[in-house]
PDB file of C-alpha atoms in Angstrom:
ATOM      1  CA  UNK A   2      -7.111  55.493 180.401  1.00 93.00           C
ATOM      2  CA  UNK A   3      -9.908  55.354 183.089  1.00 95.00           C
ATOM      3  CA  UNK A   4     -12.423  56.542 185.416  1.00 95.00           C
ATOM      4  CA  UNK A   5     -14.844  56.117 187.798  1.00 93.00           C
ATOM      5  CA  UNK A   6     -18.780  56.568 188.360  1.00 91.00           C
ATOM      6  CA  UNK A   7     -21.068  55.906 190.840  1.00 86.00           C
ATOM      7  CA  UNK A   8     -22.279  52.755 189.329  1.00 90.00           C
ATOM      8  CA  UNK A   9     -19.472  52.274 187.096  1.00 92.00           C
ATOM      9  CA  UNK A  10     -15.580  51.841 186.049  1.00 94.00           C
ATOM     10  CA  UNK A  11     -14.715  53.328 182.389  1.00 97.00           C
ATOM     11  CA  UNK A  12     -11.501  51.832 180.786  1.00 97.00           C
ATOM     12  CA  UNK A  13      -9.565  52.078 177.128  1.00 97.00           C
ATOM     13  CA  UNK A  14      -6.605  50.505 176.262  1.00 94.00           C
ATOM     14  CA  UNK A  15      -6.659  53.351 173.145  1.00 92.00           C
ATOM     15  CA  UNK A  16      -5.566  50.487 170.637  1.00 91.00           C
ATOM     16  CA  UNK A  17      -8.702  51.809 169.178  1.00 94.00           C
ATOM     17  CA  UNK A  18     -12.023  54.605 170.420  1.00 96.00           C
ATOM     18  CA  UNK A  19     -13.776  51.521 172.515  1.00 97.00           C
ATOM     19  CA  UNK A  20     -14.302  52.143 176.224  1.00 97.00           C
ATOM     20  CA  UNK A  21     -14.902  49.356 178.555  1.00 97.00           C
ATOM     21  CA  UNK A  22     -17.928  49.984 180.540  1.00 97.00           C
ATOM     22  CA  UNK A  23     -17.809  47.578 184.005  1.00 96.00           C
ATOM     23  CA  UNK A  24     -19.853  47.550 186.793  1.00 95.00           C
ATOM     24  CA  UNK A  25     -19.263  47.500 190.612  1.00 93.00           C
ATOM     25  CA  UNK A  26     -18.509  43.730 190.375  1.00 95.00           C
ATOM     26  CA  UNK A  27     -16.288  43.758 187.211  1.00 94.00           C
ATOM     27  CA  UNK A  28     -18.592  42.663 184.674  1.00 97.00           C
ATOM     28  CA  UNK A  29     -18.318  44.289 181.111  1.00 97.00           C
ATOM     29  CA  UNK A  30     -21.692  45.422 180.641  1.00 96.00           C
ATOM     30  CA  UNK A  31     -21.255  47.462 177.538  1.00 96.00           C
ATOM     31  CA  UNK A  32     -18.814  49.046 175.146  1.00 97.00           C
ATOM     32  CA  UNK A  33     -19.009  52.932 173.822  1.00 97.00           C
ATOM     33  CA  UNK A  34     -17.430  53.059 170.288  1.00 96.00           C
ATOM     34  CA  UNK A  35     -16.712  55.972 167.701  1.00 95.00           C
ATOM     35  CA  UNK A  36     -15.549  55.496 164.521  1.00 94.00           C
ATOM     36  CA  UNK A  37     -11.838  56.920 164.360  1.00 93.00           C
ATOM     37  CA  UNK A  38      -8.902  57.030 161.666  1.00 93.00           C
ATOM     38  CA  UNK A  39      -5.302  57.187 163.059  1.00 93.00           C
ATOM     39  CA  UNK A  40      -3.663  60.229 162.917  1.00 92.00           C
ATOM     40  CA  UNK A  41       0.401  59.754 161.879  1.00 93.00           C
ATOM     41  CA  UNK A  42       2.752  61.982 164.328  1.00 94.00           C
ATOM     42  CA  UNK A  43       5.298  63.905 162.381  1.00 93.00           C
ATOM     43  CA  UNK A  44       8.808  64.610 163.495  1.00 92.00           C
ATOM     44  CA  UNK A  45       7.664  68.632 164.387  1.00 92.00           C
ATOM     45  CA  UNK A  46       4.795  67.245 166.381  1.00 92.00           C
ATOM     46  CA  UNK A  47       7.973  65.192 168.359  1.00 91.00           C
ATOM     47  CA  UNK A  48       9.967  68.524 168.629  1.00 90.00           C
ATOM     48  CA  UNK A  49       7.121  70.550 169.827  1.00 90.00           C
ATOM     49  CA  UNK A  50       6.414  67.754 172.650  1.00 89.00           C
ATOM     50  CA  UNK A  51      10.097  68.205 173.651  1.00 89.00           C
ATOM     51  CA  UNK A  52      10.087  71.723 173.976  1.00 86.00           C
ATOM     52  CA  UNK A  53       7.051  71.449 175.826  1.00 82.00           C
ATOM     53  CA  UNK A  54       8.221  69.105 178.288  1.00 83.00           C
ATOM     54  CA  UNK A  55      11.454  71.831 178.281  1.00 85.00           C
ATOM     55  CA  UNK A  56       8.961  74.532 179.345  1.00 80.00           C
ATOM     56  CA  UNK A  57       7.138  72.757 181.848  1.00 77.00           C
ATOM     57  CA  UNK A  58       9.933  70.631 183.316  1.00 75.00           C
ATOM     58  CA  UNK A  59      13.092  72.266 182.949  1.00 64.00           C
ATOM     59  CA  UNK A  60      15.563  75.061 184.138  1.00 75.00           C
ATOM     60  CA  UNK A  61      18.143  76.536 181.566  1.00 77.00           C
ATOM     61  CA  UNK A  62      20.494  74.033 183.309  1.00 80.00           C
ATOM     62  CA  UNK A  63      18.644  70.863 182.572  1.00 84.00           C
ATOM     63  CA  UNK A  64      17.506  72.207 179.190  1.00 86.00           C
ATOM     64  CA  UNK A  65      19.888  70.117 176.982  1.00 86.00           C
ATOM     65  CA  UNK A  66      20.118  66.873 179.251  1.00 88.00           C
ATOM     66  CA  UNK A  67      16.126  66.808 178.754  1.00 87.00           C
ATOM     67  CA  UNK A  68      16.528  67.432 174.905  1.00 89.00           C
ATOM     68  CA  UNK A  69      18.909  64.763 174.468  1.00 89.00           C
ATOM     69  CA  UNK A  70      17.343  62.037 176.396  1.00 89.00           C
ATOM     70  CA  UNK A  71      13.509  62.843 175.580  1.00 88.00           C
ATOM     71  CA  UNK A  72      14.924  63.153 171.743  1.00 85.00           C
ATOM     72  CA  UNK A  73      16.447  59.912 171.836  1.00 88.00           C
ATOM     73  CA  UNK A  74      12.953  58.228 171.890  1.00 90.00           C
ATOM     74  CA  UNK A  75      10.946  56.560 169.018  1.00 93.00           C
ATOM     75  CA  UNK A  76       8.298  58.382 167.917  1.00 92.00           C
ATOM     76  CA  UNK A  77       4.859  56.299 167.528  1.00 92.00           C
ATOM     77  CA  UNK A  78       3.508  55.889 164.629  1.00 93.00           C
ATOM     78  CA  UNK A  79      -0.204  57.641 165.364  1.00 94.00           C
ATOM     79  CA  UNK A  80      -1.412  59.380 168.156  1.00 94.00           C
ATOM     80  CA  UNK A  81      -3.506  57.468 170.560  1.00 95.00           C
ATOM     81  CA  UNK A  82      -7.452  57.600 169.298  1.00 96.00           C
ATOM     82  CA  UNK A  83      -8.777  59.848 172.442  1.00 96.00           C
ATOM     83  CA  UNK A  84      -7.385  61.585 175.650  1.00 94.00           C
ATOM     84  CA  UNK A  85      -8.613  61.488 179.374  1.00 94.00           C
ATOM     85  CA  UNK A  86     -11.846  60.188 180.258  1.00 97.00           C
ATOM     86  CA  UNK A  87     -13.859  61.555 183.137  1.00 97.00           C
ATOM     87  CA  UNK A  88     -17.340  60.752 184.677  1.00 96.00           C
ATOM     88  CA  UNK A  89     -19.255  63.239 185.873  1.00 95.00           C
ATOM     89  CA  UNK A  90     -21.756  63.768 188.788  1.00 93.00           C
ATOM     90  CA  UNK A  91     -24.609  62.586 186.882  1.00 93.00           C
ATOM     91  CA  UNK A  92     -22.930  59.242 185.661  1.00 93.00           C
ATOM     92  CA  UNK A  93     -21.753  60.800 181.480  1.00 95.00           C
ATOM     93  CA  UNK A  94     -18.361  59.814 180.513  1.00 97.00           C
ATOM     94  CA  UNK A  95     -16.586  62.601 178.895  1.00 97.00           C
ATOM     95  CA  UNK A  96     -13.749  61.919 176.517  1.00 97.00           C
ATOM     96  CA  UNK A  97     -11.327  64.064 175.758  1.00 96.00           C
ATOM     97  CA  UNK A  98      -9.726  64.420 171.594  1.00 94.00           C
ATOM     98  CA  UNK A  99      -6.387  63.842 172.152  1.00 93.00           C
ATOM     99  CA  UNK A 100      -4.023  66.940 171.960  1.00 86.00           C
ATOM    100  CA  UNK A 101      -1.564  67.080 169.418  1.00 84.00           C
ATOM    101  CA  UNK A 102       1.567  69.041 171.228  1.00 82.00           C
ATOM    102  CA  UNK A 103       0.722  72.539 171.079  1.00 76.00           C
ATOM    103  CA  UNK A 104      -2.674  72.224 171.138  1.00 76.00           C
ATOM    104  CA  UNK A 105      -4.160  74.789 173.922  1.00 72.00           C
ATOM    105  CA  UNK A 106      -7.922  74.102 174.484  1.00 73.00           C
ATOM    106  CA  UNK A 107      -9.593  70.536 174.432  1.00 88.00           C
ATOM    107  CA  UNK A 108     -12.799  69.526 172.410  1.00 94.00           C
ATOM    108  CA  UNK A 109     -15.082  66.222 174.504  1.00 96.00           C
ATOM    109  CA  UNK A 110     -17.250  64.050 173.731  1.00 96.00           C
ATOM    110  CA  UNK A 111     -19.908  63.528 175.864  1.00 96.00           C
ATOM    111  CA  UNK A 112     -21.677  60.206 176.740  1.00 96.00           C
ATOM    112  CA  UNK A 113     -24.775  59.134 178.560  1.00 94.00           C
ATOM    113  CA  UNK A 114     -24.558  56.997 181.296  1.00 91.00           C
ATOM    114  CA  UNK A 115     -26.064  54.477 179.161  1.00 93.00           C
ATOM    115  CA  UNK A 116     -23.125  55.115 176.755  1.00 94.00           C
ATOM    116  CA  UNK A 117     -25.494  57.407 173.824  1.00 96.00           C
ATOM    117  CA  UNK A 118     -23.097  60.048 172.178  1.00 96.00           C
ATOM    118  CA  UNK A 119     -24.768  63.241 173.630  1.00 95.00           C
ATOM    119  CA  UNK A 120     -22.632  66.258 172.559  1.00 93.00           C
ATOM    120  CA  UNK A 121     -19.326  67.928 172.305  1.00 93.00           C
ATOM    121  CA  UNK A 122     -17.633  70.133 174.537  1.00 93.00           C
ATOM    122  CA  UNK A 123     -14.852  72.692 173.896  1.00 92.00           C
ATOM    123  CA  UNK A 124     -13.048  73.761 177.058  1.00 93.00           C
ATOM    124  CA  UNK A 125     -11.033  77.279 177.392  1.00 90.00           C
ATOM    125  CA  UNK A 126      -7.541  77.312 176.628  1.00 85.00           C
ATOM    126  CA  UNK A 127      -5.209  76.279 178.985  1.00 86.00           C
ATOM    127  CA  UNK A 128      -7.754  74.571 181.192  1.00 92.00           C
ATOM    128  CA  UNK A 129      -7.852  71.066 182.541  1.00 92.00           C
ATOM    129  CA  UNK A 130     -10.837  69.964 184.495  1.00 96.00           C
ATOM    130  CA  UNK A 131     -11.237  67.939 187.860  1.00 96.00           C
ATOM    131  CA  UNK A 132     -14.502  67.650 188.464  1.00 96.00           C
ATOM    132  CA  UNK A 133     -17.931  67.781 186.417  1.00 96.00           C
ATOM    133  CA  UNK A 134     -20.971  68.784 188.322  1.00 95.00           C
ATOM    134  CA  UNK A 135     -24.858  68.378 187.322  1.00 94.00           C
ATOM    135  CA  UNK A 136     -23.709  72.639 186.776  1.00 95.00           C
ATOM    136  CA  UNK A 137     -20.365  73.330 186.779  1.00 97.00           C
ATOM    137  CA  UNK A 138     -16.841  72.015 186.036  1.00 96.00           C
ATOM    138  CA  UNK A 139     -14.185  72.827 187.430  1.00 97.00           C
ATOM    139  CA  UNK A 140     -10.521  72.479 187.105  1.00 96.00           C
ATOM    140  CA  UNK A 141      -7.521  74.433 187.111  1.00 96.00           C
ATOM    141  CA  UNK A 142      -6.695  77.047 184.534  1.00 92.00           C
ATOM    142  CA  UNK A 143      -2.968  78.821 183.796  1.00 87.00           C
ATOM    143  CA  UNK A 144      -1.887  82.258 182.662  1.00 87.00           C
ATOM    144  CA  UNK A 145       0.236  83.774 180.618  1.00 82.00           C
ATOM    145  CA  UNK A 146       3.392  83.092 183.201  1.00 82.00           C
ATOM    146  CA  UNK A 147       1.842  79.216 183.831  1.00 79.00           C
ATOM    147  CA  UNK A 148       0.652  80.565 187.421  1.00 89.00           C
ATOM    148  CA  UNK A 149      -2.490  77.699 188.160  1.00 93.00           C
ATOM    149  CA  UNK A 150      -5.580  79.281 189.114  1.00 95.00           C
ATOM    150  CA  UNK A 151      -8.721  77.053 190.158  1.00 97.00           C
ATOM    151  CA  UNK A 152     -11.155  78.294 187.938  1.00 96.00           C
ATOM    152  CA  UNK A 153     -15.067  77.161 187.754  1.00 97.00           C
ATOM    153  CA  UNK A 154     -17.517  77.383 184.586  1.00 95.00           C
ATOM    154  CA  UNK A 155     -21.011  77.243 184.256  1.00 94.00           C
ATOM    155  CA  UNK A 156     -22.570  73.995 182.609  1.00 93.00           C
ATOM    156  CA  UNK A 157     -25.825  73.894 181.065  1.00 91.00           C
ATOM    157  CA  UNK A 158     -27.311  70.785 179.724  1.00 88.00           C
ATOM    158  CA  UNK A 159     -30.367  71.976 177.901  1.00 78.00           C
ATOM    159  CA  UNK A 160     -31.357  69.510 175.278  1.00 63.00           C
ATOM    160  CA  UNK A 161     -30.592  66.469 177.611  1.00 51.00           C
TER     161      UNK A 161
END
């Protein structure tokens, strides 16, 4: 996983919660930890990714061929320690928990540009941002039928 700032690149290999801070040049210049215990995937949590990627992916038609070949792959052992990362307008890395399959809204934690755990975030369901403002974010949202609507929220940072 990675991002971008102004003044900054952001990068995980998820092995474990560290992110590699970098600056323009390329030049680790600090790393953002939190403490983190693996989390085993089950066999239902493989299913329920499956049928997932049915739903999103597939027509009736290509239902089964998807089954069998995205069934036919190992499962990992844990899930990886965080999601997407994302740098805002004002320089804060947000990280996203990563979503067990099923999972419908997405909890972040929030970092200041000079990588101090600031706060958590829980975003709507079915939501997925593209852009944090110094007010906003905003992102695309889905419906009931999985229509995508841009959608934009309100952001306050009071408290820092």
């Amino acid at each position: 996983m990675a991002t971008v700032a102004p003044d900054h690149f952001f990068f995980s290999d998820q092995d474990a919660y560290e992110i590699q801070v970098h600056d323009p040049s390329g030049k680790l210049v600090r790393l953002i930890r939190l403490a983190w215990a693996p989390v085993a995937v089950t066999a239902a949590d493989g299913q329920r990714y499956v049928e997932d990627m049915v739903e999103q992916m597939g027509s009736p038609e290509q239902a089964a061929a998807i089954r069998a070949q995205l069934g036919s792959l190992p499962l990992p052992e844990a899930f990886p320690p965080h999601g997407v990362l994302l740098a805002d307008a004002l320089g804060f890395l947000w990280v996203e928990d990563f979503q067990r399959p099923g999972a419908e809204n997405s909890a972040w934690n929030v970092f200041t540009p000079a990588g101090a755990l600031v706060g958590r975030v829980t975003l709507p369901d079915r939501f997925s941002p593209l852009e944090i403002g110094a007010d906003y974010v905003l992102g695309v949202g889905w419906d009931e039928l999985n229509v995508e609507y841009l959608r934009m929220f309100g952001l306050s940072r009071a408290g820092g």
